[in-house]
Amino acid sequence: MRSIWSGLTRRAVGPGEIAADVLRLIALACIPLAGIGWGPLGLVSLAFVAAAMVIPRLLHVRPALDIAFGVIALVSVWSSVTDLYVSVRWWDIPMHFLMNGLAAVIAVLLFARLRLIADPQRLPRPVLAAVLVTTAFGLGLAVVWEVFEWFGKNFIDDDIYVDYRDTIGDLVWGGVGSALGGLALPVLAPKPERATAGTA
């Protein structure tokens, strides 16, 4: 636990970590912008994403994963806030595929670091375990997002696009992206020395 919280205050090292921190600052700046231009739902959406973007820093993940997660998270949430998913109907496919895959990997790394689940890479069949666990996490996160959209439509803004076929498609593509994220978990996971940094 101590090593996780040390990630919040540690100094960024190298251009990759600095770029990831710049993305986090951009996400913070976007919160009031979304609230002013797109109302309460926009503000809540950006605030949620900005908070989620801190998790890779806490986990000391590789800069490439940190940057990819930040970029896709910002693109995904702005696509939702600005209704790009409605005007460009196919756009949600790559977004759910990429966002779910990256978010599932981050979630698995977080829960494994907190010792709430076994580290898939330390199990007898690490590849299969990583795929199964990451897919399960990804589908769970996809369901949470769809519930958030349903809640937003019914209690915040009736203009939010929610459709049965769209919801099922989002879950399917999110699951596929998460499965591929599980396959890539050994590459995306932090190096051992980075994961244990700050434990002394």
CSV table of C-alpha atoms in Angstrom, one decimal:
chain,number,residue,atom,x,y,z
A,1,MET,CA,0.0,0.0,0.0
A,2,ARG,CA,2.9,2.3,0.9
A,3,SER,CA,4.4,1.9,-2.6
A,4,ILE,CA,1.1,2.8,-4.2
A,5,TRP,CA,0.7,6.1,-2.4
A,6,SER,CA,4.4,7.0,-3.0
A,7,GLY,CA,3.5,7.2,-6.7
A,8,LEU,CA,1.3,10.2,-6.0
A,9,THR,CA,4.1,12.4,-4.8
A,10,ARG,CA,7.1,11.0,-6.6
A,11,ARG,CA,8.9,13.1,-9.1
A,12,ALA,CA,8.3,12.4,-12.8
A,13,VAL,CA,11.4,11.0,-14.5
A,14,GLY,CA,12.0,11.1,-18.2
A,15,PRO,CA,9.9,12.6,-21.0
A,16,GLY,CA,7.3,9.7,-20.9
A,17,GLU,CA,6.4,10.3,-17.3
A,18,ILE,CA,6.3,14.1,-17.8
A,19,ALA,CA,4.0,13.7,-20.8
A,20,ALA,CA,1.7,11.5,-18.7
A,21,ASP,CA,1.6,14.2,-16.0
A,22,VAL,CA,0.8,16.9,-18.5
A,23,LEU,CA,-2.1,14.8,-19.7
A,24,ARG,CA,-3.4,14.7,-16.1
A,25,LEU,CA,-3.2,18.5,-15.9
A,26,ILE,CA,-5.1,18.8,-19.1
A,27,ALA,CA,-7.8,16.5,-17.7
A,28,LEU,CA,-8.1,18.7,-14.6
A,29,ALA,CA,-8.4,21.9,-16.8
A,30,CYS,CA,-11.1,20.2,-18.8
A,31,ILE,CA,-13.4,19.7,-15.8
A,32,PRO,CA,-14.7,23.3,-15.5
A,33,LEU,CA,-14.7,23.6,-19.3
A,34,ALA,CA,-17.0,20.6,-19.6
A,35,GLY,CA,-19.2,21.9,-16.8
A,36,ILE,CA,-19.6,25.3,-18.4
A,37,GLY,CA,-20.1,24.1,-21.9
A,38,TRP,CA,-22.0,20.8,-21.4
A,39,GLY,CA,-23.5,21.0,-18.0
A,40,PRO,CA,-23.4,18.7,-14.9
A,41,LEU,CA,-23.0,15.5,-16.8
A,42,GLY,CA,-20.0,16.8,-18.6
A,43,LEU,CA,-18.4,18.0,-15.4
A,44,VAL,CA,-19.0,14.7,-13.6
A,45,SER,CA,-17.7,12.7,-16.6
A,46,LEU,CA,-14.4,14.7,-16.8
A,47,ALA,CA,-14.0,14.6,-13.0
A,48,PHE,CA,-14.3,10.8,-13.1
A,49,VAL,CA,-11.8,10.4,-15.9
A,50,ALA,CA,-9.4,12.9,-14.3
A,51,ALA,CA,-9.5,10.8,-11.1
A,52,ALA,CA,-9.0,7.6,-13.0
A,53,MET,CA,-6.0,9.0,-14.8
A,54,VAL,CA,-4.2,9.2,-11.5
A,55,ILE,CA,-4.3,5.5,-10.9
A,56,PRO,CA,-1.5,4.6,-13.5
A,57,ARG,CA,0.8,7.0,-11.7
A,58,LEU,CA,0.1,5.3,-8.3
A,59,LEU,CA,0.9,2.0,-9.8
A,60,HIS,CA,4.2,3.1,-11.4
A,61,VAL,CA,3.1,1.7,-14.7
A,62,ARG,CA,5.3,2.0,-17.8
A,63,PRO,CA,5.0,5.5,-19.4
A,64,ALA,CA,3.7,4.1,-22.6
A,65,LEU,CA,0.7,2.5,-20.9
A,66,ASP,CA,0.2,5.7,-18.8
A,67,ILE,CA,0.1,7.9,-21.8
A,68,ALA,CA,-2.0,5.6,-23.9
A,69,PHE,CA,-4.6,5.3,-21.0
A,70,GLY,CA,-4.7,9.1,-20.6
A,71,VAL,CA,-5.1,9.9,-24.3
A,72,ILE,CA,-7.8,7.3,-24.9
A,73,ALA,CA,-9.6,8.2,-21.7
A,74,LEU,CA,-9.7,11.9,-22.7
A,75,VAL,CA,-10.7,11.2,-26.3
A,76,SER,CA,-13.4,8.7,-25.1
A,77,VAL,CA,-15.0,11.0,-22.5
A,78,TRP,CA,-15.0,14.1,-24.8
A,79,SER,CA,-16.5,11.9,-27.5
A,80,SER,CA,-19.3,11.1,-25.1
A,81,VAL,CA,-19.7,14.7,-23.8
A,82,THR,CA,-19.9,16.2,-27.3
A,83,ASP,CA,-22.2,13.4,-28.7
A,84,LEU,CA,-19.6,12.4,-31.2
A,85,TYR,CA,-20.8,8.8,-30.7
A,86,VAL,CA,-24.2,9.9,-32.1
A,87,SER,CA,-23.0,11.9,-35.1
A,88,VAL,CA,-20.3,9.3,-36.0
A,89,ARG,CA,-22.1,6.0,-35.3
A,90,TRP,CA,-19.0,3.7,-35.7
A,91,TRP,CA,-16.8,5.8,-33.5
A,92,ASP,CA,-17.8,4.1,-30.3
A,93,ILE,CA,-16.4,0.7,-31.6
A,94,PRO,CA,-12.7,1.7,-31.4
A,95,MET,CA,-13.3,3.8,-28.3
A,96,HIS,CA,-14.9,1.0,-26.3
A,97,PHE,CA,-12.4,-1.5,-27.7
A,98,LEU,CA,-9.4,0.6,-26.6
A,99,MET,CA,-10.8,2.2,-23.5
A,100,ASN,CA,-12.1,-1.1,-22.0
A,101,GLY,CA,-8.9,-2.9,-22.8
A,102,LEU,CA,-6.6,-0.3,-21.2
A,103,ALA,CA,-8.9,0.3,-18.2
A,104,ALA,CA,-9.2,-3.5,-17.6
A,105,VAL,CA,-5.4,-3.8,-17.5
A,106,ILE,CA,-5.1,-0.9,-15.1
A,107,ALA,CA,-7.8,-2.4,-12.9
A,108,VAL,CA,-6.1,-5.8,-12.8
A,109,LEU,CA,-2.8,-4.3,-11.9
A,110,LEU,CA,-4.4,-2.2,-9.1
A,111,PHE,CA,-6.3,-5.1,-7.6
A,112,ALA,CA,-3.3,-7.4,-7.8
A,113,ARG,CA,-1.1,-4.7,-6.1
A,114,LEU,CA,-3.7,-4.3,-3.3
A,115,ARG,CA,-3.6,-8.1,-3.0
A,116,LEU,CA,-7.4,-8.3,-3.6
A,117,ILE,CA,-6.8,-10.8,-6.4
A,118,ALA,CA,-3.9,-13.1,-7.2
A,119,ASP,CA,-1.4,-11.7,-9.7
A,120,PRO,CA,-2.3,-13.6,-12.9
A,121,GLN,CA,1.4,-13.6,-14.0
A,122,ARG,CA,2.3,-15.7,-10.9
A,123,LEU,CA,-0.3,-18.4,-11.5
A,124,PRO,CA,0.4,-21.8,-13.1
A,125,ARG,CA,-1.1,-20.7,-16.4
A,126,PRO,CA,-0.3,-17.0,-16.5
A,127,VAL,CA,-1.5,-16.2,-20.1
A,128,LEU,CA,-4.9,-17.9,-19.7
A,129,ALA,CA,-5.3,-16.4,-16.2
A,130,ALA,CA,-4.4,-12.9,-17.4
A,131,VAL,CA,-6.9,-13.2,-20.3
A,132,LEU,CA,-9.8,-14.5,-18.1
A,133,VAL,CA,-9.2,-12.0,-15.3
A,134,THR,CA,-8.7,-9.0,-17.5
A,135,THR,CA,-11.8,-9.9,-19.6
A,136,ALA,CA,-13.9,-10.2,-16.5
A,137,PHE,CA,-12.7,-6.9,-15.2
A,138,GLY,CA,-13.2,-5.2,-18.5
A,139,LEU,CA,-16.8,-6.5,-18.9
A,140,GLY,CA,-17.5,-5.4,-15.3
A,141,LEU,CA,-16.2,-1.9,-16.1
A,142,ALA,CA,-18.2,-1.8,-19.3
A,143,VAL,CA,-21.4,-2.6,-17.4
A,144,VAL,CA,-20.6,0.2,-14.9
A,145,TRP,CA,-20.2,2.7,-17.8
A,146,GLU,CA,-23.5,1.6,-19.4
A,147,VAL,CA,-25.3,1.9,-16.1
A,148,PHE,CA,-23.8,5.4,-15.8
A,149,GLU,CA,-25.1,6.3,-19.2
A,150,TRP,CA,-28.6,4.9,-18.3
A,151,PHE,CA,-28.5,6.9,-15.1
A,152,GLY,CA,-27.5,10.1,-16.9
A,153,LYS,CA,-30.3,9.7,-19.5
A,154,ASN,CA,-33.0,9.0,-16.9
A,155,PHE,CA,-32.0,11.4,-14.2
A,156,ILE,CA,-29.7,14.1,-15.7
A,157,ASP,CA,-30.1,14.6,-19.4
A,158,ASP,CA,-32.7,12.9,-21.6
A,159,ASP,CA,-30.7,13.7,-24.7
A,160,ILE,CA,-28.1,11.1,-23.8
A,161,TYR,CA,-28.1,8.3,-26.5
A,162,VAL,CA,-28.9,4.9,-25.0
A,163,ASP,CA,-30.1,2.0,-27.1
A,164,TYR,CA,-30.2,-1.7,-26.5
A,165,ARG,CA,-28.2,-2.7,-29.6
A,166,ASP,CA,-25.7,0.0,-28.9
A,167,THR,CA,-25.3,-1.2,-25.3
A,168,ILE,CA,-24.8,-4.8,-26.2
A,169,GLY,CA,-22.3,-3.8,-29.0
A,170,ASP,CA,-20.4,-1.7,-26.5
A,171,LEU,CA,-20.1,-4.6,-24.1
A,172,VAL,CA,-19.0,-7.0,-26.8
A,173,TRP,CA,-16.2,-4.7,-28.1
A,174,GLY,CA,-15.2,-3.8,-24.6
A,175,GLY,CA,-14.9,-7.5,-23.8
A,176,VAL,CA,-12.8,-8.2,-26.9
A,177,GLY,CA,-10.5,-5.2,-26.1
A,178,SER,CA,-10.1,-6.5,-22.5
A,179,ALA,CA,-9.2,-10.0,-23.7
A,180,LEU,CA,-6.5,-8.6,-25.9
A,181,GLY,CA,-5.4,-6.4,-23.0
A,182,GLY,CA,-5.0,-9.6,-20.9
A,183,LEU,CA,-2.8,-11.1,-23.6
A,184,ALA,CA,-0.6,-8.0,-23.5
A,185,LEU,CA,-0.6,-7.8,-19.7
A,186,PRO,CA,3.0,-9.1,-19.4
A,187,VAL,CA,4.2,-6.4,-21.7
A,188,LEU,CA,2.0,-3.6,-20.2
A,189,ALA,CA,2.7,-4.4,-16.6
A,190,PRO,CA,5.2,-2.3,-14.7
A,191,LYS,CA,8.8,-3.6,-14.4
A,192,PRO,CA,9.5,-5.2,-11.0
A,193,GLU,CA,11.8,-2.4,-9.9
A,194,ARG,CA,9.1,0.2,-10.8
A,195,ALA,CA,6.4,-1.7,-9.1
A,196,THR,CA,8.3,-1.9,-5.8
A,197,ALA,CA,9.7,1.6,-5.9
A,198,GLY,CA,9.2,3.5,-2.7
A,199,THR,CA,8.7,0.5,-0.4
A,200,ALA,CA,11.8,1.1,1.6
